[in-house]
Amino acid sequence: MSLPTLATLRAIGQQLALTVDAAQFHLQVAADIDNSTPCSQDDADEFATISSEIEGLQTQLHAVLGSVLAQSRHKIVAAAAAAEAPADQHTDETIDLQAKTESEDHGPEIEPQEYKSTAGRTAKPKPDLPSVLQNFVQSTGRITLSDLPNKKRGLSSNALAMCRAVARRMVALMESDNCLDDASACLFRDTLERLAEAVEGLPPSETISVRNVVQVVTFLGRILELADAVSGTPAALASAELCSSRLKPKRSAGEHMDDMLITMHTFVQNLEKQKKPPRGDNLDRAVKTLTCKLQLDITTYNRCQELGLSERSKERWAYFTEVAGFLGDWIGRTAVLATPSKELKSMYVAAKRLREKFPDRVPSTLLENAKLRVYPRKPRKPRKKQSKKSTKK
């Protein structure tokens, strides 16, 4: 987006003033009408649709105005800097800088935004903070505009990923003693508040990745710490709204921390009800499924503990021990492969570390049988008998 001119800013200001006046006029007219009669279900549905559309327009307006105001402030700062350093006064530093610039203008063209990977290929340039913030606003706006409930999980996960990218860049900016402009900070705070409400409103069947939640909550906590330490930080980054938006996904992660454990326990119980235990390919599939789920459950629980959430109850730990015990028995009935699966190795490492923290929770059969298949014993080669040479005296 090009830098706005004075005429552009005047036009935007006039258009916004007209829009606000028109909205206030319509609200005043509505206040004079008797609205005591209850509306029908069709009217209520239309109310919800139009409200969602207005909320989407509000999100888009925040994004556009935030970008315009941010670039306007950059233009003001650049003009002030130019006024403080007149062109006819040359110091030693400016002369050296001009000489360096002139020599670089005649040198080879440099593209600092691109970087070389280890494979020698040119990777795409990483987007800057304003671009990522714009993507975050748009991703969050799509959640409110979506009419399909089954799509809200994917949209919320995407918006959380965008939020994580913005928060990570903001932390890096603040740790270098730089500040975000007020408009961008307010835009981030307001968009985060909408995203937190969307995540909190997801049904249990549409839960999102706890990993993304943990990373976002961690970065937001760091932003709140730096907001008190870095001078000139916008008030929006130390506001109560930002603290509340940080707590909502954290609370949601705590509520769904054991969802995978309950799924595994149901899976094991269903297999127990079968007349014959799983064998052959069915056993291999059951082991692979439960191995992946157990490793994911351990990772999720560890991440939730990083957030300071409460530990599992005795009942849930009993579920875990039962599931891990069945998996250990099933692994013991599988063949030892020359090349163990990556899933089994990841699960074994995670379970081993978990047992170091909670010795009584992880059955020994799980670790022993998994270890034999992750690190299979190589058969010893028979030693060659050395032939004794008879020596004549």
Short mmCIF file of C-alpha atoms in Angstrom, two decimals, residues 62-306:
data_model
loop_
_atom_site.label_atom_id
_atom_site.label_comp_id
_atom_site.label_asym_id
_atom_site.label_seq_id
_atom_site.Cartn_x
_atom_site.Cartn_y
_atom_site.Cartn_z
CA HIS A 62 -9.93 -1.81 11.68
CA ALA A 63 -7.38 -3.40 9.37
CA VAL A 64 -7.57 -0.66 6.73
CA LEU A 65 -7.50 2.23 9.19
CA GLY A 66 -4.70 0.62 11.21
CA SER A 67 -2.53 0.35 8.10
CA VAL A 68 -3.33 3.89 6.97
CA LEU A 69 -2.61 5.45 10.36
CA ALA A 70 0.57 3.44 10.84
CA GLN A 71 1.98 4.57 7.50
CA SER A 72 0.91 8.15 8.21
CA ARG A 73 2.87 8.08 11.48
CA HIS A 74 5.90 6.73 9.64
CA LYS A 75 5.63 9.62 7.22
CA ILE A 76 5.42 12.12 10.09
CA VAL A 77 8.47 10.62 11.79
CA ALA A 78 10.45 10.69 8.54
CA ALA A 79 9.54 14.33 7.96
CA ALA A 80 10.55 15.26 11.50
CA ALA A 81 13.86 13.48 11.11
CA ALA A 82 14.54 15.27 7.84
CA ALA A 83 13.75 18.62 9.46
CA GLU A 84 16.21 17.98 12.29
CA ALA A 85 19.07 17.22 9.84
CA PRO A 86 19.24 19.99 7.16
CA ALA A 87 20.70 19.00 3.85
CA ASP A 88 23.29 21.79 3.76
CA GLN A 89 25.01 20.65 6.99
CA HIS A 90 27.28 17.67 6.38
CA THR A 91 28.97 15.94 9.28
CA ASP A 92 31.69 13.36 9.03
CA GLU A 93 29.11 10.61 9.57
CA THR A 94 26.83 11.82 6.78
CA ILE A 95 29.74 12.17 4.37
CA ASP A 96 30.89 8.64 5.15
CA LEU A 97 27.34 7.39 4.79
CA GLN A 98 26.94 9.10 1.41
CA ALA A 99 30.23 7.66 0.19
CA LYS A 100 29.18 4.19 1.32
CA THR A 101 25.80 4.55 -0.37
CA GLU A 102 27.33 5.74 -3.64
CA SER A 103 29.76 2.81 -3.69
CA GLU A 104 26.94 0.35 -2.99
CA ASP A 105 24.82 1.82 -5.79
CA HIS A 106 27.44 0.77 -8.30
CA GLY A 107 27.96 -2.65 -6.78
CA PRO A 108 25.99 -5.84 -7.36
CA GLU A 109 22.30 -5.80 -6.54
CA ILE A 110 21.57 -7.12 -3.07
CA GLU A 111 18.25 -8.61 -1.97
CA PRO A 112 18.38 -8.68 1.84
CA GLN A 113 14.85 -10.03 2.20
CA GLU A 114 15.77 -13.36 0.66
CA TYR A 115 18.17 -15.81 2.21
CA LYS A 116 19.95 -18.94 1.12
CA SER A 117 19.02 -22.24 2.69
CA THR A 118 21.48 -24.98 3.49
CA ALA A 119 20.53 -26.74 0.29
CA GLY A 120 21.57 -23.70 -1.77
CA ARG A 121 18.02 -22.81 -2.79
CA THR A 122 16.63 -19.31 -2.42
CA ALA A 123 13.82 -19.36 0.13
CA LYS A 124 10.90 -16.96 0.20
CA PRO A 125 11.40 -13.78 2.23
CA LYS A 126 9.83 -13.79 5.65
CA PRO A 127 6.87 -11.39 5.89
CA ASP A 128 7.26 -8.32 8.08
CA LEU A 129 5.14 -7.47 11.11
CA PRO A 130 2.56 -5.25 9.32
CA SER A 131 1.92 -7.96 6.71
CA VAL A 132 1.54 -10.71 9.31
CA LEU A 133 -0.75 -8.49 11.39
CA GLN A 134 -2.91 -7.89 8.33
CA ASN A 135 -3.14 -11.66 7.74
CA PHE A 136 -4.07 -12.17 11.38
CA VAL A 137 -6.91 -9.65 11.11
CA GLN A 138 -8.23 -11.24 7.92
CA SER A 139 -8.00 -14.78 9.32
CA THR A 140 -9.94 -13.78 12.43
CA GLY A 141 -12.53 -11.98 10.34
CA ARG A 142 -13.23 -15.14 8.38
CA ILE A 143 -14.30 -16.90 11.59
CA THR A 144 -17.13 -14.45 12.23
CA LEU A 145 -18.18 -14.46 8.58
CA SER A 146 -18.36 -18.26 8.35
CA ASP A 147 -21.84 -19.76 8.49
CA LEU A 148 -20.61 -23.38 8.64
CA PRO A 149 -19.86 -24.57 12.18
CA ASN A 150 -17.62 -27.42 11.01
CA LYS A 151 -15.26 -24.89 9.39
CA LYS A 152 -14.74 -22.80 12.51
CA ARG A 153 -12.13 -25.21 13.90
CA GLY A 154 -9.91 -24.91 10.84
CA LEU A 155 -10.40 -21.15 10.65
CA SER A 156 -9.65 -20.78 14.37
CA SER A 157 -6.49 -22.89 14.06
CA ASN A 158 -5.31 -20.79 11.13
CA ALA A 159 -6.03 -17.56 13.01
CA LEU A 160 -4.16 -18.89 16.06
CA ALA A 161 -1.15 -19.65 13.87
CA MET A 162 -1.27 -16.09 12.51
CA CYS A 163 -1.59 -14.74 16.06
CA ARG A 164 1.46 -16.76 17.09
CA ALA A 165 3.46 -15.29 14.20
CA VAL A 166 2.45 -11.73 15.10
CA ALA A 167 3.15 -12.22 18.82
CA ARG A 168 6.58 -13.74 18.12
CA ARG A 169 7.58 -10.73 15.99
CA MET A 170 6.21 -8.33 18.58
CA VAL A 171 8.30 -9.98 21.30
CA ALA A 172 11.43 -9.72 19.16
CA LEU A 173 10.64 -6.05 18.45
CA MET A 174 10.08 -5.20 22.11
CA GLU A 175 13.13 -7.14 23.28
CA SER A 176 15.22 -4.88 21.03
CA ASP A 177 13.77 -1.84 22.90
CA ASN A 178 11.55 -0.86 19.98
CA CYS A 179 7.84 -0.10 20.21
CA LEU A 180 4.84 -0.86 18.07
CA ASP A 181 2.76 2.12 16.96
CA ASP A 182 -0.50 2.79 18.81
CA ALA A 183 -2.79 1.96 15.88
CA SER A 184 -1.19 -1.44 15.27
CA ALA A 185 -1.20 -2.24 19.00
CA CYS A 186 -4.91 -1.43 19.27
CA LEU A 187 -5.64 -3.46 16.15
CA PHE A 188 -3.78 -6.46 17.59
CA ARG A 189 -5.57 -6.17 20.94
CA ASP A 190 -9.05 -5.93 19.37
CA THR A 191 -8.42 -8.79 16.92
CA LEU A 192 -7.02 -10.97 19.70
CA GLU A 193 -10.15 -10.34 21.74
CA ARG A 194 -12.37 -11.56 18.87
CA LEU A 195 -10.18 -14.63 18.36
CA ALA A 196 -10.27 -15.50 22.07
CA GLU A 197 -14.06 -15.33 22.06
CA ALA A 198 -14.20 -17.56 18.97
CA VAL A 199 -11.86 -20.16 20.50
CA GLU A 200 -13.76 -20.15 23.78
CA GLY A 201 -17.04 -20.65 21.95
CA LEU A 202 -15.95 -23.76 20.07
CA PRO A 203 -17.87 -26.93 20.99
CA PRO A 204 -15.92 -29.87 22.50
CA SER A 205 -15.95 -31.69 19.15
CA GLU A 206 -14.22 -28.74 17.50
CA THR A 207 -11.27 -28.28 19.84
CA ILE A 208 -8.03 -26.90 18.44
CA SER A 209 -4.38 -27.77 18.87
CA VAL A 210 -3.20 -27.28 22.44
CA ARG A 211 0.29 -26.73 21.08
CA ASN A 212 -0.79 -23.55 19.27
CA VAL A 213 -2.65 -22.37 22.35
CA VAL A 214 0.40 -22.90 24.59
CA GLN A 215 2.70 -21.00 22.25
CA VAL A 216 0.27 -18.09 21.84
CA VAL A 217 -0.31 -17.85 25.60
CA THR A 218 3.45 -17.94 26.23
CA PHE A 219 4.17 -15.13 23.75
CA LEU A 220 1.30 -13.04 25.13
CA GLY A 221 2.67 -13.45 28.63
CA ARG A 222 6.05 -12.23 27.42
CA ILE A 223 4.41 -9.21 25.74
CA LEU A 224 2.71 -8.28 29.01
CA GLU A 225 6.06 -8.52 30.82
CA LEU A 226 7.85 -6.35 28.27
CA ALA A 227 5.00 -3.81 28.23
CA ASP A 228 5.96 -2.83 31.79
CA ALA A 229 9.70 -2.84 31.10
CA VAL A 230 9.97 -1.09 27.71
CA SER A 231 9.35 2.64 27.82
CA GLY A 232 6.95 4.08 25.28
CA THR A 233 4.97 0.84 24.89
CA PRO A 234 1.37 1.49 23.78
CA ALA A 235 -1.19 1.16 26.55
CA ALA A 236 -3.10 -1.42 24.48
CA LEU A 237 -0.34 -3.97 25.07
CA ALA A 238 -0.69 -3.68 28.85
CA SER A 239 -4.47 -3.48 28.97
CA ALA A 240 -6.91 -5.62 30.91
CA GLU A 241 -8.44 -6.74 27.61
CA LEU A 242 -5.16 -8.31 26.54
CA CYS A 243 -4.85 -10.13 29.88
CA SER A 244 -8.41 -11.44 29.53
CA SER A 245 -7.80 -12.58 25.95
CA ARG A 246 -4.75 -14.50 27.14
CA LEU A 247 -6.69 -16.33 29.85
CA LYS A 248 -9.55 -17.51 27.61
CA PRO A 249 -7.56 -19.92 25.38
CA LYS A 250 -5.57 -21.03 28.44
CA ARG A 251 -8.79 -21.95 30.19
CA SER A 252 -10.00 -23.75 27.07
CA ALA A 253 -6.78 -25.80 26.94
CA GLY A 254 -7.29 -26.88 30.55
CA GLU A 255 -10.85 -27.98 29.87
CA HIS A 256 -9.81 -30.19 26.94
CA MET A 257 -6.45 -31.38 28.28
CA ASP A 258 -7.62 -35.00 28.73
CA ASP A 259 -9.72 -35.34 25.57
CA MET A 260 -7.14 -37.57 23.88
CA LEU A 261 -6.81 -39.71 27.01
CA ILE A 262 -10.56 -40.33 27.11
CA THR A 263 -10.50 -41.23 23.41
CA MET A 264 -7.71 -43.76 23.99
CA HIS A 265 -9.50 -45.29 26.97
CA THR A 266 -12.66 -45.76 24.91
CA PHE A 267 -10.58 -47.28 22.09
CA VAL A 268 -9.03 -49.83 24.47
CA GLN A 269 -12.36 -50.71 26.04
CA ASN A 270 -13.93 -51.34 22.63
CA LEU A 271 -11.10 -53.71 21.69
CA GLU A 272 -11.50 -55.52 25.02
CA LYS A 273 -15.14 -56.22 24.26
CA GLN A 274 -14.22 -58.15 21.12
CA LYS A 275 -14.31 -61.94 21.39
CA LYS A 276 -10.84 -62.38 19.94
CA PRO A 277 -7.88 -60.11 20.68
CA PRO A 278 -6.35 -58.27 17.72
CA ARG A 279 -3.82 -60.28 15.74
CA GLY A 280 -1.70 -59.88 12.65
CA ASP A 281 -2.45 -56.72 10.68
CA ASN A 282 -5.22 -55.73 13.09
CA LEU A 283 -2.73 -55.83 15.95
CA ASP A 284 -0.20 -53.74 14.02
CA ARG A 285 -2.85 -51.13 13.21
CA ALA A 286 -4.05 -51.02 16.81
CA VAL A 287 -0.48 -50.58 18.08
CA LYS A 288 0.27 -47.80 15.59
CA THR A 289 -2.96 -45.95 16.37
CA LEU A 290 -2.53 -46.14 20.12
CA THR A 291 1.18 -45.31 19.92
CA CYS A 292 0.53 -42.05 18.05
CA LYS A 293 -2.31 -41.09 20.38
CA LEU A 294 -0.31 -41.83 23.53
CA GLN A 295 2.63 -39.76 22.34
CA LEU A 296 0.29 -36.87 21.50
CA ASP A 297 -1.40 -37.13 24.89
CA ILE A 298 1.94 -36.98 26.72
CA THR A 299 3.03 -33.96 24.69
CA THR A 300 -0.28 -32.19 25.30
CA TYR A 301 -0.11 -32.83 29.03
CA ASN A 302 3.46 -31.52 29.25
CA ARG A 303 2.52 -28.35 27.38
CA CYS A 304 -0.45 -27.78 29.66
CA GLN A 305 1.85 -28.11 32.65
CA GLU A 306 4.06 -25.42 31.12
#
